[in-house]
Coordinates of C-alpha atoms in Angstrom, one line a residue:
M1 CA 38.2 46.5 17.5
T2 CA 41.1 44.2 18.5
L3 CA 41.5 41.8 15.5
I4 CA 42.6 43.9 12.7
K5 CA 42.4 42.2 9.2
S6 CA 44.6 44.6 6.6
I7 CA 47.4 44.7 4.0
S8 CA 49.6 44.2 7.2
G9 CA 48.3 40.7 7.9
I10 CA 45.7 39.5 10.5
R11 CA 46.5 41.2 13.8
G12 CA 44.9 41.1 17.3
T13 CA 45.3 40.7 21.1
I14 CA 45.5 37.1 22.4
G15 CA 42.5 35.8 24.7
G16 CA 38.8 37.0 24.3
K17 CA 36.1 36.1 21.8
V18 CA 36.2 34.5 18.6
E19 CA 36.3 37.1 15.6
D20 CA 37.0 40.0 18.1
N21 CA 40.3 39.1 19.1
L22 CA 43.1 36.5 17.9
T23 CA 42.0 33.4 19.6
P24 CA 43.3 30.0 18.6
I25 CA 40.4 29.5 16.4
D26 CA 41.1 32.6 14.4
A27 CA 44.6 31.7 13.9
V28 CA 43.6 28.3 12.7
K29 CA 41.0 30.0 10.6
F30 CA 43.5 32.4 8.8
A31 CA 46.1 30.1 8.2
A32 CA 43.8 27.6 6.8
A33 CA 42.5 30.4 4.3
Y34 CA 46.2 31.2 3.4
G35 CA 47.1 27.6 2.8
T36 CA 44.1 27.1 0.9
W37 CA 44.8 30.2 -1.3
L38 CA 48.4 29.2 -1.9
K39 CA 47.3 25.8 -3.1
E40 CA 44.9 27.6 -5.8
Q41 CA 48.1 29.7 -6.8
R42 CA 50.1 26.9 -8.3
N43 CA 48.8 23.3 -9.2
K44 CA 51.6 21.2 -8.0
E45 CA 51.9 18.0 -5.6
N46 CA 54.2 19.2 -2.9
Y47 CA 53.6 22.7 -1.1
R48 CA 56.2 24.4 1.3
V49 CA 55.7 27.1 3.7
V50 CA 58.3 28.6 5.7
V51 CA 57.2 29.8 9.5
G52 CA 58.9 31.8 12.1
R53 CA 58.5 33.6 15.0
D54 CA 59.5 36.6 17.4
A55 CA 59.6 35.8 21.2
R56 CA 56.3 37.1 22.0
I57 CA 55.0 34.8 25.2
S58 CA 52.2 33.9 22.6
G59 CA 54.2 32.7 19.7
E60 CA 54.7 29.1 20.4
M61 CA 51.2 28.5 20.8
I62 CA 50.0 30.7 17.8
Q63 CA 53.1 29.2 15.9
N64 CA 52.1 25.6 16.5
L65 CA 48.7 26.0 15.4
V66 CA 49.5 27.8 12.3
M67 CA 52.1 25.0 11.3
N68 CA 49.6 22.1 12.3
T69 CA 46.9 23.7 10.2
L70 CA 49.1 23.9 7.1
V71 CA 50.1 20.4 7.7
G72 CA 46.4 19.2 7.7
L73 CA 46.1 21.0 4.5
G74 CA 48.7 18.7 3.3
I75 CA 51.6 21.5 3.3
N76 CA 55.1 20.8 4.3
V77 CA 56.5 23.5 6.8
I78 CA 60.0 24.5 7.4
D79 CA 59.9 25.8 10.8
L80 CA 62.7 28.2 11.7
G81 CA 61.6 28.8 15.3
L82 CA 62.5 31.9 16.8
S83 CA 63.5 34.2 13.8
T84 CA 63.0 37.5 12.5
T85 CA 60.8 38.9 10.0
P86 CA 63.6 39.5 7.1
T87 CA 64.9 36.2 8.1
V88 CA 61.9 34.4 7.2
E89 CA 61.6 36.5 4.1
I90 CA 65.1 35.6 3.0
A91 CA 64.7 31.8 3.9
V92 CA 61.3 31.6 1.5
P93 CA 63.4 31.5 -2.0
L94 CA 66.5 30.0 -0.6
E95 CA 64.1 26.8 0.3
H96 CA 62.2 27.3 -2.9
A97 CA 59.1 27.4 -0.8
D98 CA 55.4 28.7 -1.8
G99 CA 55.1 31.3 0.8
G100 CA 55.8 32.3 4.1
I101 CA 54.4 33.1 7.7
I102 CA 56.0 35.4 10.2
L103 CA 54.3 35.2 13.7
T104 CA 54.8 38.8 15.0
A105 CA 52.7 41.9 15.7
S106 CA 55.9 43.9 15.3
H107 CA 56.2 47.0 17.6
N108 CA 52.7 46.4 19.2
P109 CA 52.7 45.5 23.0
K110 CA 53.1 42.0 24.1
Q111 CA 49.5 41.0 24.4
W112 CA 49.4 41.4 20.6
N113 CA 50.5 38.9 17.9
A114 CA 49.8 38.5 13.9
L115 CA 50.2 36.5 11.0
K116 CA 52.2 37.9 8.5
L117 CA 51.8 36.5 5.2
L118 CA 54.6 36.3 2.1
N119 CA 54.5 35.0 -1.4
N120 CA 56.8 32.7 -2.8
K121 CA 59.5 35.5 -3.4
G122 CA 59.4 36.2 0.3
E123 CA 57.5 39.2 -0.2
F124 CA 54.4 40.8 1.6
L125 CA 51.2 40.2 -0.2
N126 CA 49.4 42.8 -2.2
G127 CA 46.1 44.1 -1.2
V128 CA 44.4 41.9 -4.0
E129 CA 45.9 38.6 -2.6
G130 CA 45.1 39.8 1.1
K131 CA 41.5 40.3 0.1
K132 CA 41.1 37.0 -1.3
I133 CA 42.5 35.1 1.9
L134 CA 40.0 37.1 3.8
E135 CA 37.1 35.9 1.4
I136 CA 38.1 32.4 1.8
A137 CA 38.1 32.8 5.8
E138 CA 34.8 34.0 5.9
S139 CA 33.3 31.4 3.3
S140 CA 35.0 28.7 5.2
D141 CA 35.4 27.0 1.8
M142 CA 38.6 25.1 2.6
T143 CA 39.2 21.1 2.0
F144 CA 41.8 19.5 4.3
A145 CA 43.8 16.7 3.2
E146 CA 43.3 13.0 3.8
V147 CA 45.4 10.9 6.5
D148 CA 47.9 9.9 4.0
D149 CA 48.6 13.2 2.4
L150 CA 49.2 15.5 5.4
G151 CA 52.2 17.7 5.4
K152 CA 55.1 17.6 7.6
I153 CA 57.1 19.8 9.7
T154 CA 61.1 19.9 9.5
K155 CA 63.1 22.3 11.7
N156 CA 65.7 24.3 10.6
E157 CA 67.4 26.9 13.1
A158 CA 70.3 27.5 10.9
Y159 CA 68.7 30.6 9.0
I160 CA 69.7 33.6 11.2
D161 CA 73.3 32.5 10.7
I162 CA 72.5 32.1 6.9
H163 CA 70.5 35.6 6.9
I164 CA 74.2 37.0 8.3
D165 CA 76.3 35.1 5.8
E166 CA 74.0 36.8 2.9
I167 CA 74.8 40.3 4.4
L168 CA 78.5 39.9 4.9
D169 CA 78.4 38.8 1.2
L170 CA 76.8 42.1 -0.3
P171 CA 79.7 44.1 -1.7
L172 CA 79.0 47.5 -0.3
V173 CA 79.5 46.0 3.3
N174 CA 83.1 47.1 4.0
K175 CA 83.9 44.4 6.5
S176 CA 87.6 45.3 7.0
A177 CA 86.9 49.1 7.7
I178 CA 84.4 48.1 10.0
E179 CA 86.8 45.4 11.9
D180 CA 89.7 48.3 11.9
A181 CA 87.2 50.8 13.4
N182 CA 87.0 48.7 16.6
F183 CA 83.2 49.8 17.3
K184 CA 81.7 49.4 20.5
V185 CA 77.9 49.3 20.4
V186 CA 75.0 49.0 23.0
V187 CA 72.3 46.8 21.6
D188 CA 68.7 46.9 22.9
G189 CA 67.1 43.7 21.9
V190 CA 63.8 44.2 23.6
N191 CA 63.8 40.7 24.7
S192 CA 62.8 39.4 21.5
T193 CA 64.9 38.1 18.4
G194 CA 66.8 41.0 17.7
G195 CA 68.7 40.2 20.9
I196 CA 69.9 37.1 19.0
A197 CA 70.4 38.3 15.5
I198 CA 72.0 41.9 16.0
P199 CA 74.7 40.5 18.4
L200 CA 75.7 37.7 16.3
L201 CA 75.9 40.1 13.1
L202 CA 78.0 42.5 15.4
E203 CA 80.6 39.7 16.6
R204 CA 81.0 38.5 12.7
L205 CA 81.7 42.0 12.0
G206 CA 84.2 42.4 14.6
V207 CA 81.9 45.0 16.8
E208 CA 82.0 44.7 20.5
A209 CA 78.4 44.3 21.3
V210 CA 77.2 45.2 25.0
K211 CA 73.8 43.6 25.6
L212 CA 71.0 45.3 27.1
Y213 CA 67.6 43.2 27.1
C214 CA 68.8 40.6 24.6
D215 CA 67.0 37.8 26.6
P216 CA 64.3 36.5 24.1
T217 CA 61.5 35.9 26.9
G218 CA 58.8 38.2 25.0
H219 CA 58.4 39.8 28.5
F220 CA 59.2 43.5 26.7
P221 CA 61.3 45.9 29.3
H222 CA 59.5 48.8 27.7
N223 CA 57.2 49.9 24.9
P224 CA 58.8 47.8 22.2
E225 CA 58.1 50.7 19.6
P226 CA 61.5 52.3 19.1
L227 CA 60.9 55.8 20.1
K228 CA 62.9 58.2 22.2
E229 CA 60.4 58.2 25.2
H230 CA 60.9 54.5 25.6
L231 CA 64.7 54.1 25.5
G232 CA 65.8 56.0 28.7
D233 CA 67.9 52.5 29.6
L234 CA 69.6 52.8 26.0
A235 CA 70.6 56.2 26.5
N236 CA 72.2 55.6 29.9
A237 CA 74.0 52.4 28.9
V238 CA 75.5 53.9 25.8
V239 CA 77.0 56.8 27.8
K240 CA 78.2 54.6 30.9
N241 CA 79.8 52.3 28.8
H242 CA 81.7 55.0 26.5
A243 CA 79.9 53.1 23.6
D244 CA 80.2 54.3 19.9
F245 CA 76.4 54.5 19.6
G246 CA 73.0 52.4 20.5
I247 CA 71.0 50.3 18.3
V248 CA 67.3 49.3 19.1
V249 CA 65.2 47.1 17.0
D250 CA 61.6 46.1 17.4
P251 CA 60.6 42.7 18.5
D252 CA 60.6 41.1 14.8
V253 CA 63.7 43.0 13.7
D254 CA 62.4 44.8 10.8
R255 CA 62.7 48.5 12.4
L256 CA 66.0 50.0 13.5
A257 CA 66.8 53.0 15.2
F258 CA 70.2 54.5 16.4
M259 CA 71.5 56.5 19.5
D260 CA 74.5 58.6 19.4
E261 CA 77.4 58.6 21.6
K262 CA 76.0 61.2 23.7
G263 CA 72.6 59.2 24.4
E264 CA 70.7 61.3 22.1
M265 CA 68.6 59.9 19.1
F266 CA 70.0 59.8 15.8
G267 CA 66.2 59.7 14.9
E268 CA 64.5 56.6 13.3
E269 CA 63.6 59.0 10.3
Y270 CA 67.5 59.4 9.7
T271 CA 68.1 55.4 9.8
L272 CA 66.9 55.1 5.9
V273 CA 68.6 58.6 5.2
A274 CA 72.0 57.6 6.4
C275 CA 72.0 54.2 4.9
A276 CA 70.8 55.6 1.6
D277 CA 73.5 58.4 1.8
Y278 CA 75.9 55.5 1.9
V279 CA 74.5 53.5 -0.8
L280 CA 73.8 56.3 -3.2
S281 CA 77.4 57.4 -2.9
K282 CA 78.6 53.8 -4.4
T283 CA 76.0 53.3 -6.5
P284 CA 74.0 56.4 -7.6
G285 CA 70.2 55.9 -8.0
N286 CA 66.6 56.5 -7.2
T287 CA 65.0 56.0 -3.9
V288 CA 61.8 55.8 -2.4
S289 CA 60.0 55.9 1.0
N290 CA 56.3 56.5 2.2
M291 CA 54.9 59.8 2.3
S292 CA 54.6 59.8 6.0
S293 CA 58.5 59.8 6.0
T294 CA 61.1 62.6 6.2
R295 CA 62.1 65.1 3.1
A296 CA 65.7 64.4 4.1
L297 CA 65.6 61.5 2.0
S298 CA 64.7 63.4 -1.1
D299 CA 67.3 65.8 -0.2
V300 CA 69.9 63.2 0.0
T301 CA 68.6 61.5 -3.1
K302 CA 68.7 64.8 -5.2
K303 CA 72.4 65.3 -3.9
H304 CA 73.6 62.4 -5.5
G305 CA 71.9 62.7 -8.8
G306 CA 68.8 60.6 -8.1
S307 CA 65.2 61.2 -8.0
Y308 CA 62.9 60.3 -5.0
E309 CA 59.1 59.2 -5.1
A310 CA 56.7 59.0 -2.3
S311 CA 54.3 55.8 -1.8
A312 CA 51.4 55.0 0.1
V313 CA 52.1 54.0 3.5
G314 CA 52.7 50.0 4.0
E315 CA 55.9 47.8 3.2
V316 CA 54.0 46.3 -0.1
N317 CA 53.4 49.8 -1.4
V318 CA 56.8 51.1 -0.9
V319 CA 58.3 47.8 -2.6
E320 CA 55.8 48.3 -5.5
L321 CA 57.1 51.6 -6.1
M322 CA 60.7 50.7 -5.9
K323 CA 60.5 48.0 -8.4
K324 CA 58.6 50.7 -10.6
N325 CA 61.3 53.3 -10.3
N326 CA 64.2 51.1 -10.4
A327 CA 65.1 52.3 -6.6
I328 CA 68.3 51.0 -5.2
I329 CA 67.3 51.7 -1.9
G330 CA 64.3 52.5 -0.1
G331 CA 61.9 52.0 2.8
E332 CA 59.9 53.5 5.4
G333 CA 60.6 56.5 7.9
N334 CA 60.1 54.2 11.2
G335 CA 63.4 52.9 10.7
G336 CA 62.7 50.0 7.9
I337 CA 65.4 49.8 5.3
I338 CA 64.8 48.0 2.0
Y339 CA 67.8 47.1 0.2
P340 CA 66.9 45.1 -3.2
A341 CA 70.5 44.0 -3.5
S342 CA 69.7 41.8 -0.6
H343 CA 65.9 41.3 -0.6
Y344 CA 62.8 43.4 -0.9
G345 CA 61.9 43.9 2.7
R346 CA 62.3 45.9 5.6
D347 CA 65.5 44.6 7.4
A348 CA 67.5 45.9 10.5
L349 CA 70.4 43.6 10.1
V350 CA 71.1 44.8 6.6
G351 CA 70.6 48.5 7.9
V352 CA 73.0 47.9 10.7
A353 CA 76.0 46.9 8.2
L354 CA 75.6 49.5 5.8
F355 CA 75.4 52.2 8.9
L356 CA 78.4 50.5 10.3
S357 CA 80.1 50.7 6.9
L358 CA 79.2 54.2 6.2
L359 CA 80.3 55.3 9.8
A360 CA 83.8 53.3 9.3
E361 CA 84.3 55.0 6.0
K362 CA 83.5 58.5 7.3
K363 CA 85.5 58.3 10.3
M364 CA 83.2 60.6 12.2
A365 CA 81.1 60.2 15.6
V366 CA 77.7 59.4 15.1
S367 CA 76.6 62.7 16.2
E368 CA 78.6 64.4 13.6
L369 CA 77.1 62.3 11.0
R370 CA 73.7 63.3 12.2
A371 CA 74.5 67.0 12.0
S372 CA 75.8 66.6 8.5
Y373 CA 72.3 65.7 7.3
P374 CA 69.4 68.2 6.5
N375 CA 67.5 68.9 9.7
Y376 CA 63.8 68.2 10.1
F377 CA 61.9 67.7 13.0
M378 CA 58.8 65.3 13.3
S379 CA 55.8 64.7 15.5
K380 CA 54.2 61.7 15.4
K381 CA 50.9 61.3 17.1
K382 CA 47.7 59.6 17.3
I383 CA 43.9 59.5 18.5
Q384 CA 42.3 56.3 19.7
L385 CA 39.3 55.5 17.5
T386 CA 35.8 54.8 19.1
P387 CA 33.5 52.1 17.4
G388 CA 30.9 54.1 15.0
L389 CA 33.7 56.8 14.5
D390 CA 33.6 57.6 10.7
V391 CA 37.1 58.3 10.0
D392 CA 36.5 58.5 6.4
G393 CA 34.2 61.2 6.8
I394 CA 36.6 63.1 8.8
L395 CA 39.4 62.9 6.2
K396 CA 37.0 64.1 3.5
T397 CA 36.1 66.9 5.5
M398 CA 39.9 67.6 6.1
E399 CA 40.4 67.2 2.3
F400 CA 37.8 69.9 1.8
N401 CA 39.0 72.3 4.1
Y402 CA 42.4 72.3 2.8
S403 CA 41.6 72.1 -0.9
H404 CA 43.7 75.2 -1.7
E405 CA 46.8 73.5 -0.6
K406 CA 49.1 70.9 -2.1
L407 CA 47.1 67.6 -1.2
T408 CA 47.7 64.0 -1.7
T409 CA 45.2 61.4 -1.0
I410 CA 46.3 57.8 -2.3
D411 CA 46.8 57.3 1.6
G412 CA 44.6 59.4 4.0
V413 CA 45.2 63.1 3.5
K414 CA 48.6 64.5 3.2
I415 CA 48.8 68.2 3.2
D416 CA 52.3 69.9 1.8
F417 CA 52.9 73.6 3.1
A418 CA 56.1 75.4 2.1
N419 CA 58.4 74.7 5.0
S420 CA 56.1 71.5 6.7
W421 CA 53.6 69.0 6.1
V422 CA 51.0 67.0 7.9
H423 CA 49.8 63.2 7.1
L424 CA 46.3 62.1 8.3
R425 CA 45.8 58.6 7.8
K426 CA 43.8 55.4 9.5
S427 CA 46.4 53.0 10.8
N428 CA 46.8 49.3 9.2
T429 CA 47.8 48.0 12.4
E430 CA 46.3 49.5 15.3
P431 CA 42.6 51.3 15.8
I432 CA 44.1 54.6 15.8
I433 CA 44.3 57.7 13.3
R434 CA 47.9 58.8 12.9
I435 CA 48.8 62.4 12.8
Y436 CA 52.3 62.7 11.6
T437 CA 54.0 66.2 10.8
E438 CA 57.2 67.6 9.6
A439 CA 58.7 71.2 10.3
P440 CA 62.0 73.1 10.7
S441 CA 61.8 72.6 14.6
Q442 CA 60.5 70.3 17.1
N443 CA 58.1 73.0 18.6
E444 CA 56.6 73.8 15.1
A445 CA 56.2 70.1 14.4
D446 CA 54.6 69.6 17.6
T447 CA 52.4 72.8 17.3
L448 CA 51.3 71.8 13.6
A449 CA 50.4 68.3 15.1
D450 CA 48.2 69.4 18.0
R451 CA 46.6 71.8 15.9
F452 CA 45.4 69.1 13.5
I453 CA 44.3 67.2 16.4
A454 CA 42.2 69.9 17.9
E455 CA 40.6 70.3 14.2
I456 CA 39.8 66.1 14.0
K457 CA 38.2 66.4 17.5
A458 CA 36.2 69.3 16.4
I459 CA 34.9 67.6 13.4
A460 CA 34.2 64.4 15.2
N461 CA 32.8 66.0 18.6
I462 CA 35.3 64.1 20.7

């Protein structure tokens, strides 16, 4: 189960067997299916696709396979080289391209890579579009270009700077207040492209950046998911350098977490809460996050007179509901900020600029800022899936067992209790069941998660 085809793209481990892992043949097949789908969307002579990658060890190999497959279809490629997911998203409409591909497996360990697929707006494909591409891949119904009609590859490595320019032009980014605050920040770039982009942004904002793991080698110095248990070195560096706070991103820079001046986690769930608090204080409106995210966003939204809605997990689902509800900010509780004034995609660089603006205007320590928000605690646990495990059957049993509670079943099963909730769902990106809980204390959240893990194991006989 190490080749996963989902709404989040085509993701797998490098090496191994065709159709079991992300081999060169699989990379070519899915890139060809995407290019074929793209050409079916619009009847025109010239097609353009933007391609960029994070710093994974396999990235250059996969990118070359993908780009040359598109060339073989007669599609021109704009090669951004080392880039970030939000940078590619921004580049697609600026280049008047027909789509984009990002080579990244987000927070997964180094042996993973993936093709994340974008439409002509620089937004992720929806489920229907993704399904069509999978059908094309399975049918092998693809026609390649003749020799005189092959595409061309054009390099453009300026887009991280262009992305930063776009952020600095946002009206709510308070550049002068940030410069006056003389912040010192430690950046953990997990030896990927965040180590390039985040320090550049900070430099442009007049913030002193202390670099930690900012060499884009793809050799991740710790598990690349930005969770507390992986970030001991960042905590030590923040305290040692007397920094105002710490920043950590995932390898493709669409997830963002902060660490306060004491070396304590701000909480990745509260990245969106803080940025939304700032945006809503300037431009009141509605918010959206996914149903695995903290209730604190709803609380802050209501405080500013707006309404909050929850979507199914997955960026495309959040974006769809944001558009429907005219949300002015939204995202996912895993540190993903979606700010439509910039673009409809999770963007850690936008999140950093908004957070710095908030902090500069509030003139308070990061620990004080965190203490000003409603206090919820989350537990995020998982159960590894084994082949043959009937996940849908397990979730149906859970739904039946808790039918007397407030249930939401648009994405797995979410059970809302009076002072807590639990969300059980099959991951889009890994062969696991996720068990997320939230409660008024960490102990209660952990206990609730452990209880449901025990119940799932009892149902599944594992």
